[in-house]
PDB file of C-alpha atoms in Angstrom:
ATOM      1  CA  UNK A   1     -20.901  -9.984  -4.308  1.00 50.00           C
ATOM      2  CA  UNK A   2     -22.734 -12.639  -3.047  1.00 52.00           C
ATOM      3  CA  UNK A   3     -25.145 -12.295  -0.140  1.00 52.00           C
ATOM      4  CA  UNK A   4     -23.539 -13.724   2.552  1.00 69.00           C
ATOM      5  CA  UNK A   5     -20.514 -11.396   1.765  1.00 77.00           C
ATOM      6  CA  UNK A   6     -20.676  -8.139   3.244  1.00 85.00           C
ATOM      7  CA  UNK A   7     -19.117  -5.162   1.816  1.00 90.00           C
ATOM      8  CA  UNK A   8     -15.588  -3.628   2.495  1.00 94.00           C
ATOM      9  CA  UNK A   9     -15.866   0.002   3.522  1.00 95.00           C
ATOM     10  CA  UNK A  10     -12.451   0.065   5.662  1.00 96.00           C
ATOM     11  CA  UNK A  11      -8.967   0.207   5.252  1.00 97.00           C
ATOM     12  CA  UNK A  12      -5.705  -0.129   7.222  1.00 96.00           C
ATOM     13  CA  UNK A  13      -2.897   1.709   6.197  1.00 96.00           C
ATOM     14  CA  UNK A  14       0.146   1.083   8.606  1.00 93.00           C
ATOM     15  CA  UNK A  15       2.280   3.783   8.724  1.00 89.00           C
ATOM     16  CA  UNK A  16       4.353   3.576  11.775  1.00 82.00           C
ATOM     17  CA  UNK A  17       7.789   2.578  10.291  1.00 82.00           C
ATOM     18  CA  UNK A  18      11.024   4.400  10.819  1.00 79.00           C
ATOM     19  CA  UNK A  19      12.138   4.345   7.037  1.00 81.00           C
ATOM     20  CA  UNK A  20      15.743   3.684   7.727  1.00 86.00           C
ATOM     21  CA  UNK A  21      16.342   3.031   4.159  1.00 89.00           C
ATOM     22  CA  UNK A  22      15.579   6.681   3.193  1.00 90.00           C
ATOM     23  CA  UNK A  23      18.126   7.775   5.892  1.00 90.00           C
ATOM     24  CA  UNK A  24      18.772  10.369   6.154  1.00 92.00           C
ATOM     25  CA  UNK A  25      15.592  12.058   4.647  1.00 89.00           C
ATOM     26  CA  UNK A  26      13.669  10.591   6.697  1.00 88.00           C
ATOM     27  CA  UNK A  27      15.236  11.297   9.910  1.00 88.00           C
ATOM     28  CA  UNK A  28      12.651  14.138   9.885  1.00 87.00           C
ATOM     29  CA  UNK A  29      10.270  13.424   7.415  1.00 89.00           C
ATOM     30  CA  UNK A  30       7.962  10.457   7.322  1.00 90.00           C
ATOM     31  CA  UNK A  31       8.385   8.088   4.335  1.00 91.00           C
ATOM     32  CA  UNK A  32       5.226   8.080   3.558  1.00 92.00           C
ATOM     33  CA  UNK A  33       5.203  11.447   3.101  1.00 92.00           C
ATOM     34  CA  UNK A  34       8.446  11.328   0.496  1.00 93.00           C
ATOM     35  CA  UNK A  35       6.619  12.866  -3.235  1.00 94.00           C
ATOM     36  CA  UNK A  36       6.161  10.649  -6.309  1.00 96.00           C
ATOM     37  CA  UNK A  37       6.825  13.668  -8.468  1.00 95.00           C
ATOM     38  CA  UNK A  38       5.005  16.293  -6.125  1.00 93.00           C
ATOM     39  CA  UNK A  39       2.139  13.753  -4.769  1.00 94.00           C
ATOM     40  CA  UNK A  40       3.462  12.268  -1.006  1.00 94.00           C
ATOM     41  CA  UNK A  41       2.898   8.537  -1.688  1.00 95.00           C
ATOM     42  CA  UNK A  42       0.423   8.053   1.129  1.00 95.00           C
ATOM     43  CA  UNK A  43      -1.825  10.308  -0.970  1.00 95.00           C
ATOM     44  CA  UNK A  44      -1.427   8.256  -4.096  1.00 96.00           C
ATOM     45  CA  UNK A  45      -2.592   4.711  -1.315  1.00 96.00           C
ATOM     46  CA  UNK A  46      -5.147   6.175  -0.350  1.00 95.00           C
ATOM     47  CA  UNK A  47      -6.609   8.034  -3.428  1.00 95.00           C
ATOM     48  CA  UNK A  48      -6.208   4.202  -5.029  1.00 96.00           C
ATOM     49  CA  UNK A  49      -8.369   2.901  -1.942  1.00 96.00           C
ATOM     50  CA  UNK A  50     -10.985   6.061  -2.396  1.00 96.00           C
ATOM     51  CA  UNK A  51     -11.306   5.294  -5.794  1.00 95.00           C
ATOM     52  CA  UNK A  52     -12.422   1.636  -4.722  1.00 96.00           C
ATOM     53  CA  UNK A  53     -15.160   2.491  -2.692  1.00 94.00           C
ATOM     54  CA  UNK A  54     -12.876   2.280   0.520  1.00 96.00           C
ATOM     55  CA  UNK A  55     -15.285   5.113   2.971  1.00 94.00           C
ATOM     56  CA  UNK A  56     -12.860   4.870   6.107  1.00 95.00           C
ATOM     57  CA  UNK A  57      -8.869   4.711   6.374  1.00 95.00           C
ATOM     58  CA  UNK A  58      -7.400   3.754   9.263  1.00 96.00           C
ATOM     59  CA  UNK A  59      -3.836   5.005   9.609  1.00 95.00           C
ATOM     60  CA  UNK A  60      -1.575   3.259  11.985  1.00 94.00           C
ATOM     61  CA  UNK A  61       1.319   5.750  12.456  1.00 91.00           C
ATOM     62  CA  UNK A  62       4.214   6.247  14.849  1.00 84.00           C
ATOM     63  CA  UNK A  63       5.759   8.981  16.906  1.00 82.00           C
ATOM     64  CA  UNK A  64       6.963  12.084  15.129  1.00 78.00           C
ATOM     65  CA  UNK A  65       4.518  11.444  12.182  1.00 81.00           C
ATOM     66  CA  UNK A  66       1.957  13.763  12.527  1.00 85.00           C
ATOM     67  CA  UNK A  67       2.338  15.518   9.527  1.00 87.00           C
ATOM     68  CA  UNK A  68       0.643  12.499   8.088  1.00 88.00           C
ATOM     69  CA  UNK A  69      -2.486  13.753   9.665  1.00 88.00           C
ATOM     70  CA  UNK A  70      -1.586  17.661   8.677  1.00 87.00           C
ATOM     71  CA  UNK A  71      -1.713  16.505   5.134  1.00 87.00           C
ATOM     72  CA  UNK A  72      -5.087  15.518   4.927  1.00 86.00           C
ATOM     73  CA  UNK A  73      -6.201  18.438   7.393  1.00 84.00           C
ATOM     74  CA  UNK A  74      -7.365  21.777   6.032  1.00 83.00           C
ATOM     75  CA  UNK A  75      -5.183  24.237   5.805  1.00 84.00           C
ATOM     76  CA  UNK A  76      -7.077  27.014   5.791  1.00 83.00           C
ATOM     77  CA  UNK A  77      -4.535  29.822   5.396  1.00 89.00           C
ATOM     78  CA  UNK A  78      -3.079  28.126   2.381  1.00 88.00           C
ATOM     79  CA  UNK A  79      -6.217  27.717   0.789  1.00 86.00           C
ATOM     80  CA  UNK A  80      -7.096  31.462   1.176  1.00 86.00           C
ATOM     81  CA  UNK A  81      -3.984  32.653  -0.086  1.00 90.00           C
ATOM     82  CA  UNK A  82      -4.069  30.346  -3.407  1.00 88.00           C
ATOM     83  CA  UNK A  83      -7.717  32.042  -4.018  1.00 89.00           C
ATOM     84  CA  UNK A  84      -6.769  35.585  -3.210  1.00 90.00           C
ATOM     85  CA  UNK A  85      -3.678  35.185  -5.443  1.00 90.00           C
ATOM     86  CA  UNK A  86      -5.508  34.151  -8.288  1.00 89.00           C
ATOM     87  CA  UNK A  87      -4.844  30.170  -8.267  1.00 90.00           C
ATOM     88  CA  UNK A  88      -8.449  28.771  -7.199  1.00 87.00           C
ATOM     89  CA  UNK A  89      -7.658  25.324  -9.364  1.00 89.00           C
ATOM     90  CA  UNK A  90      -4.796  24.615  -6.762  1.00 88.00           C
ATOM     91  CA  UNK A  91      -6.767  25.901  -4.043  1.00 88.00           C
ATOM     92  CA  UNK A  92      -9.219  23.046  -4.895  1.00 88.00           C
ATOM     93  CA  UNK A  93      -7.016  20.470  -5.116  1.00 87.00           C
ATOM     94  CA  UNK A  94      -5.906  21.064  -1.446  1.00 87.00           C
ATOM     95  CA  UNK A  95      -9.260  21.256  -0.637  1.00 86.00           C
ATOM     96  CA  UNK A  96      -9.861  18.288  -2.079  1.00 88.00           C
ATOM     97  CA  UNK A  97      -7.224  16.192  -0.017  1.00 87.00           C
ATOM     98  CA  UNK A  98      -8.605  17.105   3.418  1.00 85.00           C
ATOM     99  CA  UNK A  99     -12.272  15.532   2.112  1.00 85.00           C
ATOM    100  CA  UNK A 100     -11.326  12.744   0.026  1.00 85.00           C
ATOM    101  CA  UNK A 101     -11.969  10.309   2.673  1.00 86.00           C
ATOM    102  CA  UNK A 102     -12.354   9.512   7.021  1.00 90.00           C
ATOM    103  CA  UNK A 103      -9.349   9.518   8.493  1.00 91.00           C
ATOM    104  CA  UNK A 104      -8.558   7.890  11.776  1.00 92.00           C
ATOM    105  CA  UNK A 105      -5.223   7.610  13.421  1.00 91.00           C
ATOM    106  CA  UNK A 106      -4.413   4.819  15.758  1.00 92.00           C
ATOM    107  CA  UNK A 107      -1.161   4.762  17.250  1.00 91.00           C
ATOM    108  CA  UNK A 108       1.306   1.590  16.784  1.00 90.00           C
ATOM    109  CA  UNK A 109       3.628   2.601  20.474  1.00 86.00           C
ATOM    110  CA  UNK A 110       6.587  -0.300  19.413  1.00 83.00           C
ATOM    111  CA  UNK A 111       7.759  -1.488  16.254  1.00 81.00           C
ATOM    112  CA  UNK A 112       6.616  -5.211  16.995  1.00 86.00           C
ATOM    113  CA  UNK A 113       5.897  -5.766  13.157  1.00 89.00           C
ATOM    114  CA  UNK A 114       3.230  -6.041  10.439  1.00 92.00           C
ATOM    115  CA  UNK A 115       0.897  -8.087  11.676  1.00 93.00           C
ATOM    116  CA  UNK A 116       1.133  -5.716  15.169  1.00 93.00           C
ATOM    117  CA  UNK A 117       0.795  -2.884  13.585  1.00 94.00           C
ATOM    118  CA  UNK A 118      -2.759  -4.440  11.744  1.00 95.00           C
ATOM    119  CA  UNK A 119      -3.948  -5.934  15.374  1.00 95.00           C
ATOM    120  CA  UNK A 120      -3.536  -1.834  16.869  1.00 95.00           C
ATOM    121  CA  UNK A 121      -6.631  -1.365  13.728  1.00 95.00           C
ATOM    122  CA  UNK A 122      -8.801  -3.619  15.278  1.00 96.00           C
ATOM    123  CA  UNK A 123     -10.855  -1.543  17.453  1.00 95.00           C
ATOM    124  CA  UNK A 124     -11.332   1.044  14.820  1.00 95.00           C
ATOM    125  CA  UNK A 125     -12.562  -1.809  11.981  1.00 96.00           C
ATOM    126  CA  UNK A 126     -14.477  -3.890  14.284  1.00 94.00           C
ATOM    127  CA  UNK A 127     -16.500  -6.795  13.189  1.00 94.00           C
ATOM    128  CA  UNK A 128     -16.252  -6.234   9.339  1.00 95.00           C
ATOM    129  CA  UNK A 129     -14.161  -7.311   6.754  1.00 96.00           C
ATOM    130  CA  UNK A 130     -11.168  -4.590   5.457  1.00 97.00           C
ATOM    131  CA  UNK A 131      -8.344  -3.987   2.929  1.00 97.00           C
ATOM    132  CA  UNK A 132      -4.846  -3.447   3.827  1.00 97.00           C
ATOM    133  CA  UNK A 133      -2.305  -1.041   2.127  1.00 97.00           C
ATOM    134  CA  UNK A 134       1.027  -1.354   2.120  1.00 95.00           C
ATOM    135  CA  UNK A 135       2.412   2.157   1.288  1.00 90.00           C
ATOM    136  CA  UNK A 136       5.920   0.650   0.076  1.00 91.00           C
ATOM    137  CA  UNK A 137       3.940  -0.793  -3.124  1.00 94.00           C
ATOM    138  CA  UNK A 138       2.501   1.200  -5.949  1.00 95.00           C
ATOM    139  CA  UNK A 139       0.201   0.288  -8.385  1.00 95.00           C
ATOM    140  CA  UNK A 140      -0.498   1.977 -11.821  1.00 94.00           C
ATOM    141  CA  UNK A 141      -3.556   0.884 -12.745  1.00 92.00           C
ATOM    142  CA  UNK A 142      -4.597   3.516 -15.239  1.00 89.00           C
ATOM    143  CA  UNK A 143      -7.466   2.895 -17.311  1.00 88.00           C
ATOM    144  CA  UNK A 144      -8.137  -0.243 -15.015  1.00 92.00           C
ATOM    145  CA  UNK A 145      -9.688  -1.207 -11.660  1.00 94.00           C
ATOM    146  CA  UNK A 146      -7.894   0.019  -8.772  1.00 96.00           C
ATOM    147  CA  UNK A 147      -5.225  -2.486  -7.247  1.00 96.00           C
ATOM    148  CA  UNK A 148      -7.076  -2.556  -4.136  1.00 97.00           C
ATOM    149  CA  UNK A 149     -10.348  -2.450  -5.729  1.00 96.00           C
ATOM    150  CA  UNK A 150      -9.449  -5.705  -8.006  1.00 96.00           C
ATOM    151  CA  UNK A 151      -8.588  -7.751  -5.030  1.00 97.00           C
ATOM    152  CA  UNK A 152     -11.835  -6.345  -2.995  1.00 96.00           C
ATOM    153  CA  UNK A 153     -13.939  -8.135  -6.118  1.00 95.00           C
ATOM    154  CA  UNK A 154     -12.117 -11.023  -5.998  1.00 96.00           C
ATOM    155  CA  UNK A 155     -13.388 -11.025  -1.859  1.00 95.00           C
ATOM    156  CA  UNK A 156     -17.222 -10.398  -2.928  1.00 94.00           C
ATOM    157  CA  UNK A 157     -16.990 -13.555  -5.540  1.00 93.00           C
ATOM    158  CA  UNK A 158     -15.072 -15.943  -3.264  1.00 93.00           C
ATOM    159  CA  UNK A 159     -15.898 -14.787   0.374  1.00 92.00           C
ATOM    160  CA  UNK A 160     -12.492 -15.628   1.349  1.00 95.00           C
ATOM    161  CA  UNK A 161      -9.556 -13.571   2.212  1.00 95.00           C
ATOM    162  CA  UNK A 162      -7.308 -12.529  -0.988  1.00 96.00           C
ATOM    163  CA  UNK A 163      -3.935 -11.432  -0.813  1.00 96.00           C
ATOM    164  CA  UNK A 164      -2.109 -10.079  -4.084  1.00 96.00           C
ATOM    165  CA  UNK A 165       0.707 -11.530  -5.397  1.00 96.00           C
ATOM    166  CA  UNK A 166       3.291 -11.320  -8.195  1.00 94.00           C
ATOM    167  CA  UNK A 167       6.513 -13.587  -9.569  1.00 93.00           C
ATOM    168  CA  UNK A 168       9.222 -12.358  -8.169  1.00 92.00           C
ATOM    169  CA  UNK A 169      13.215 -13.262  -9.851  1.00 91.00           C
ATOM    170  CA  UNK A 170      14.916 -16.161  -8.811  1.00 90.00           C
ATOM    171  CA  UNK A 171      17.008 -15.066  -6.122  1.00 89.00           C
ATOM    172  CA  UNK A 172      14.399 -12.748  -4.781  1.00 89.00           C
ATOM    173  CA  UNK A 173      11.441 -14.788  -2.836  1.00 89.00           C
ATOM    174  CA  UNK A 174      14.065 -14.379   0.454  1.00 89.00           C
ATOM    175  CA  UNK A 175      12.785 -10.578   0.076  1.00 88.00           C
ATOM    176  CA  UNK A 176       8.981 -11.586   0.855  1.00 90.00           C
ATOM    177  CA  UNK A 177       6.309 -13.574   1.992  1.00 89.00           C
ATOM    178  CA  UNK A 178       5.852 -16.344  -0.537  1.00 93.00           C
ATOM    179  CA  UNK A 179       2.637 -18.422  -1.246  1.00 93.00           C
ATOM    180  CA  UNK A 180       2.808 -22.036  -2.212  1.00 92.00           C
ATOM    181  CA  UNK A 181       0.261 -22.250  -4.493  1.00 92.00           C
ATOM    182  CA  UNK A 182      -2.946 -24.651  -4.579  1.00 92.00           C
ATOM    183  CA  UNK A 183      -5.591 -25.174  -7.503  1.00 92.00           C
ATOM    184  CA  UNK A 184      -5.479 -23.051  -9.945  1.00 93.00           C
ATOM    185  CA  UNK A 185      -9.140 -20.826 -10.442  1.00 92.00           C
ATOM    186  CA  UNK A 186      -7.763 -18.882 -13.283  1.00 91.00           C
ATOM    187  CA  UNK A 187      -5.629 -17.628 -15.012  1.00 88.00           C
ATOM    188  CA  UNK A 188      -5.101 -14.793 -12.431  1.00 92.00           C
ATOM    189  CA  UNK A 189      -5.942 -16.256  -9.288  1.00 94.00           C
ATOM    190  CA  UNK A 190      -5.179 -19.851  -7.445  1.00 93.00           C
ATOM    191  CA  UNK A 191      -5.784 -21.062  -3.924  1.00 94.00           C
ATOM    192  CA  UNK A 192      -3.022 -20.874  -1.139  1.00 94.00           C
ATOM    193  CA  UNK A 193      -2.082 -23.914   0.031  1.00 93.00           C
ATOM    194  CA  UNK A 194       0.625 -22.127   2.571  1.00 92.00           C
ATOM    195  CA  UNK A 195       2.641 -18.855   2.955  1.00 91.00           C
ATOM    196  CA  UNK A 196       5.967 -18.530   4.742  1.00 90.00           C
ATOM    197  CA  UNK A 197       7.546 -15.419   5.637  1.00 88.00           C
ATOM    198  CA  UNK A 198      11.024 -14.311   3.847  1.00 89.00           C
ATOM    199  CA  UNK A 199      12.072 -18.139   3.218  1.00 89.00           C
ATOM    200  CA  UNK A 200      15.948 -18.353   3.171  1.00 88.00           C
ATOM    201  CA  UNK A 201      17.575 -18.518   0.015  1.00 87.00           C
ATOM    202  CA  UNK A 202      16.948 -21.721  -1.911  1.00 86.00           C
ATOM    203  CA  UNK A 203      13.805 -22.639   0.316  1.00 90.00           C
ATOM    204  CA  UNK A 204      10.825 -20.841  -0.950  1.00 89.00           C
ATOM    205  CA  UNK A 205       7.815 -22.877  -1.986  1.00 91.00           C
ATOM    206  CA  UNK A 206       7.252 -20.654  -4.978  1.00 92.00           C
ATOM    207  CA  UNK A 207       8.107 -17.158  -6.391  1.00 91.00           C
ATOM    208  CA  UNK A 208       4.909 -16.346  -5.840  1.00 94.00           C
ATOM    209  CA  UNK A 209       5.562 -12.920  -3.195  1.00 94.00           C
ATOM    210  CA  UNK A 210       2.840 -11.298  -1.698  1.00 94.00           C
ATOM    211  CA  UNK A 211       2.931  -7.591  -2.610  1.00 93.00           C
ATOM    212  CA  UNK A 212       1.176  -5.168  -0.469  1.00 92.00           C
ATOM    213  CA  UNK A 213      -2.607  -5.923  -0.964  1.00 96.00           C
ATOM    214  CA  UNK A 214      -4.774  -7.558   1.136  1.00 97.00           C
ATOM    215  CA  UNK A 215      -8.565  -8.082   1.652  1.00 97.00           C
ATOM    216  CA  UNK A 216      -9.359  -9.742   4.984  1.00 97.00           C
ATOM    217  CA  UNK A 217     -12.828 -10.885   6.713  1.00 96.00           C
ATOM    218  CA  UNK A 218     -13.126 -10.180  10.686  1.00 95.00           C
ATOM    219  CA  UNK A 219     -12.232 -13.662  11.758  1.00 95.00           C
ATOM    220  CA  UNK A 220      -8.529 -12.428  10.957  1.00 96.00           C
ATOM    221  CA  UNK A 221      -9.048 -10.757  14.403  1.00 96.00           C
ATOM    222  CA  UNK A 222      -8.228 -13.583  16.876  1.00 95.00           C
ATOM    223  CA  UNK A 223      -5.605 -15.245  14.602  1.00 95.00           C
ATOM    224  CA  UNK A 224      -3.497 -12.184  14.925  1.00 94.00           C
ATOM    225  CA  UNK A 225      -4.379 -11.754  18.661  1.00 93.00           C
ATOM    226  CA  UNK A 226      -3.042 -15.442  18.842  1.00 92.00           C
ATOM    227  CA  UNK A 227       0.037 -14.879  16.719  1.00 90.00           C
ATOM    228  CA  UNK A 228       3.647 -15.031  18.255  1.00 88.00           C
ATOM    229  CA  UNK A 229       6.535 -13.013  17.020  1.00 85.00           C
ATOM    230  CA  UNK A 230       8.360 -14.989  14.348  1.00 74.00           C
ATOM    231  CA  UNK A 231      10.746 -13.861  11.572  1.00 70.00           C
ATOM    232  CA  UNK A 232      12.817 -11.036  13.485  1.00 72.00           C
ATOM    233  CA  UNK A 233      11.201 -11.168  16.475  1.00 79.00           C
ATOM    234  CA  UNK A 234       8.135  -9.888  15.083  1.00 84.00           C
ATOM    235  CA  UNK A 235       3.858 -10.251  15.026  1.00 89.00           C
ATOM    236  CA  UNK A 236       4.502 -11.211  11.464  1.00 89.00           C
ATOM    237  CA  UNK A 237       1.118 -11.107   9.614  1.00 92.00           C
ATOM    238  CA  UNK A 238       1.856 -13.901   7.090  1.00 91.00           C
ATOM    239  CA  UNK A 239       2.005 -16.318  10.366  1.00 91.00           C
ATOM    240  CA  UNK A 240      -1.454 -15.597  10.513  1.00 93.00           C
ATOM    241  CA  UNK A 241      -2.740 -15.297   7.228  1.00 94.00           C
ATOM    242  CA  UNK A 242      -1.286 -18.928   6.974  1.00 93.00           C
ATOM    243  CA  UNK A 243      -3.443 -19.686  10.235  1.00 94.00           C
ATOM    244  CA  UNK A 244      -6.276 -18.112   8.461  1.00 95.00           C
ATOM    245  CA  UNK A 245      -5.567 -20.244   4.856  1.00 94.00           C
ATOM    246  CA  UNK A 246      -5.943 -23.766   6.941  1.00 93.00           C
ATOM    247  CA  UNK A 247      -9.091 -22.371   8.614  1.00 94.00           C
ATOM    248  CA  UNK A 248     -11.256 -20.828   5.942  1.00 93.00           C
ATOM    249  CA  UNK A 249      -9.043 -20.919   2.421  1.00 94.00           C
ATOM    250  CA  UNK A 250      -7.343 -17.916   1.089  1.00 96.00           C
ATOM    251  CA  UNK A 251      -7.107 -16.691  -2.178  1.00 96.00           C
ATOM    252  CA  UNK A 252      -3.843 -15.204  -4.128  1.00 96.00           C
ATOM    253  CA  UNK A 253      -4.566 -13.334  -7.232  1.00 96.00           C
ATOM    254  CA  UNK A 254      -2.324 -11.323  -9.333  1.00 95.00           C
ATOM    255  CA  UNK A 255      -3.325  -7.755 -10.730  1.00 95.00           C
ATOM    256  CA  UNK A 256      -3.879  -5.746 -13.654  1.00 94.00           C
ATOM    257  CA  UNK A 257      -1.491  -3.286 -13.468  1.00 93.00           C
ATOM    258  CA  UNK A 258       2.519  -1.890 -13.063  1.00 94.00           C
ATOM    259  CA  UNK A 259       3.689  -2.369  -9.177  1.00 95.00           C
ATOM    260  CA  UNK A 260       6.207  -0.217  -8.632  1.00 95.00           C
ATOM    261  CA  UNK A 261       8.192  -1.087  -4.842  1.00 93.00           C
ATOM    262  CA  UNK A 262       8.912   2.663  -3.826  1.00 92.00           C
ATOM    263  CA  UNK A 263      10.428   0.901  -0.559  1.00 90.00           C
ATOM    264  CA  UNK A 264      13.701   0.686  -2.463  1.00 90.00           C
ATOM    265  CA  UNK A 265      15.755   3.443  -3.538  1.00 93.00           C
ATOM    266  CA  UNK A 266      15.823   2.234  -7.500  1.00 94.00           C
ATOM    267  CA  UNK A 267      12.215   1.549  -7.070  1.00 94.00           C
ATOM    268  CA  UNK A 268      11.336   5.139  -5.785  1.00 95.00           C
ATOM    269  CA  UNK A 269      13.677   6.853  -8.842  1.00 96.00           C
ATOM    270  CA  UNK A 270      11.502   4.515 -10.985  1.00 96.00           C
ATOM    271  CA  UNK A 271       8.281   5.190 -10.042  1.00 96.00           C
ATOM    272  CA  UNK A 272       9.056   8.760 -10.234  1.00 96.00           C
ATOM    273  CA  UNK A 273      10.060   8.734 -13.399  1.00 96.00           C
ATOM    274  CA  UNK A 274       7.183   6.482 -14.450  1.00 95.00           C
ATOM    275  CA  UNK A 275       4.637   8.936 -12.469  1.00 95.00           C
ATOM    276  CA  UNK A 276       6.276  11.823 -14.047  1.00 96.00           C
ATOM    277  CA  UNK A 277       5.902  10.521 -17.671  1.00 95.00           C
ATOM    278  CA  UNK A 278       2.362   9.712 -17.438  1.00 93.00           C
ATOM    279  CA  UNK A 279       2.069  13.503 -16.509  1.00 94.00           C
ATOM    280  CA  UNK A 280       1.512  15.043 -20.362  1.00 95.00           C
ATOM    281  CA  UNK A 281       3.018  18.651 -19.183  1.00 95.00           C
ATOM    282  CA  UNK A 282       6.483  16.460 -18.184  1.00 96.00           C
ATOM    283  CA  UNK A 283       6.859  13.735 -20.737  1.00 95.00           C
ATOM    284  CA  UNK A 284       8.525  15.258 -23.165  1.00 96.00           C
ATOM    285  CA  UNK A 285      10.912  17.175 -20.901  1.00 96.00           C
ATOM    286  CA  UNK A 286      11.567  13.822 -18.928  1.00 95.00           C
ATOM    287  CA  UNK A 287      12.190  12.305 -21.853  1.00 95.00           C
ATOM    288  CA  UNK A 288      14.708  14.887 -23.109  1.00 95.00           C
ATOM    289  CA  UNK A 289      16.327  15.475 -19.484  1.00 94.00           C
ATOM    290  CA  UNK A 290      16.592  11.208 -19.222  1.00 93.00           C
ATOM    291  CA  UNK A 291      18.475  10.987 -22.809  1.00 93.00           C
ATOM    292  CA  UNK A 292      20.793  14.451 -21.797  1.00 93.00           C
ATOM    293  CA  UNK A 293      21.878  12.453 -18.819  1.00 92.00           C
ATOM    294  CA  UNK A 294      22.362   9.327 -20.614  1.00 91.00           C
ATOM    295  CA  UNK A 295      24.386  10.232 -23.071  1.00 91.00           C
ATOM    296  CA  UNK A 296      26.995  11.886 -20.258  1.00 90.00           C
ATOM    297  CA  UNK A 297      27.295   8.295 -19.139  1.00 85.00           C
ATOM    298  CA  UNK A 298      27.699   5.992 -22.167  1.00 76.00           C
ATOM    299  CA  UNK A 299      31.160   5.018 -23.065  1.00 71.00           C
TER     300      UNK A 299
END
């Protein structure tokens, strides 16, 4: 980190979305709160920010999501009855989940879109740089640096914002906000020259997509106050972090580790089953249940 460079100690989670893709589980349930085996994937975000040094989460949610918040509450009659039953290992681990981290809940009042939902954060940052989590994206980093945690160093060397990215299939850049690259650094990060938001097919500058990870100083603040809906009709935050590249430079880097999009149906069956054979009391029966099912299906 260099000493002009202050440290990040906050994150924004926004969490405010209706989920219409899980329809209709989560016509009651928050997606957020849908399990990667039998860990909601909010928990998995922000134990992977936690584990980066992140002190503060700021949770942007929505309307009828307050079980968000009741997750990472204590809940003291469930902890009592795990001890008194004889299960004190589980009654840490909920324990555990209410004091992993500060939480603070801002409410997002209209879907007006990404970069919205990061401007309703702003009071509860302030005047510091943060990292943004998009809870759609998964990272595996096992062994490794956290996802977040990776892109926060590549902050503290640079002093410039740093968004992560990956190369997406041809066909796919339409799905994302794509980067058109600059110089080179390394072999793992290069300088943005310009982003565009979900380019129509055939149009992209790159297949560069930005994948839910960002690392963003203060000045982001007035950009995104300035910012006027775009793609959809919405405060799209790649508008900005384009306003923000021309200003000051931006930095895309991609990371060590399997991203796993668990805002798609396939991609939520894979990262459970990915999640669930890391797990050494599973493998094997995943393993077994996966090649039962299988062989029902081959010709």
């Amino acid at each position: 980190m260099t000493a002009s460079t202050p440290r990040v100690r906050k994150a924004v989670i926004p969490a405010a979305g209706l989920g219409t893709r899980f329809l209709p589980a989560t016509k009651a349930i928050p997606k957020e709160m849908l399990p990667i085996v039998d860990t909601p994937t909010i928990q998995l975000i922000i134990e992977e920010a936690v584990a980066a040094g992140i002190e503060e989460i700021v949770l942007v949610n929505g309307r009828g999501k307050s079980s968000i918040e009741d997750h990472f509450d204590h809940a003291y009659e469930l902890e009592h009855m795990l001890s008194s039953r004889g299960k004190p290992d589980l009654a840490a681990q909920m324990q555990k989940i209410s004091s992993m981290v500060r939480l603070v809940s801002v409410r997002q009042k209209q879907p007006l879109g990404l970069g919205h939902a990061v401007l309703v954060a702003r009071d509860a940052i302030g005047d510091e740089p943060f990292a943004v989590l998009l809870g759609d994206d998964l990272y595996d980093c096992t062994g490794k640096r956290p996802a977040i945690g990776q892109l926060i160093d590549v902050y503290a060397t640079s002093g410039k914002g740093a968004v992560a990215v990956m190369e997406v299939p041809p066909g796919q850049e339409h799905l994302y906000g794509v980067v058109s690259p600059g110089k080179r650094l390394d072999a793992q990060r290069v300088e943005v020259a310009s982003m565009v938001e979900k380019p129509a097919p055939g149009t992209a500058p790159s297949r560069l997509a930005v994948v839910g990870r960002y690392v963003l100083p203060a000045s982001v603040w007035p950009l995104l106050a300035e910012t006027r809906p775009g793609k959809g009709g919405e405060i799209q935050l790649t508008d900005a972090l384009l306003a923000l590249a021309q200003k000051e430079g931006m930095i895309a880097a991609t990371l060590d580790g399997e991203r796993h999009d668990a805002g798609d149906r396939l991609g939520y069956l894979r990262a459970n089953l990915a999640y669930a054979l890391r797990r050494p009391e599973l493998r094997d029966g995943v393993r077994a249940m996966c090649e039962e099912m299988l062989a029902r299906v081959r010709p």
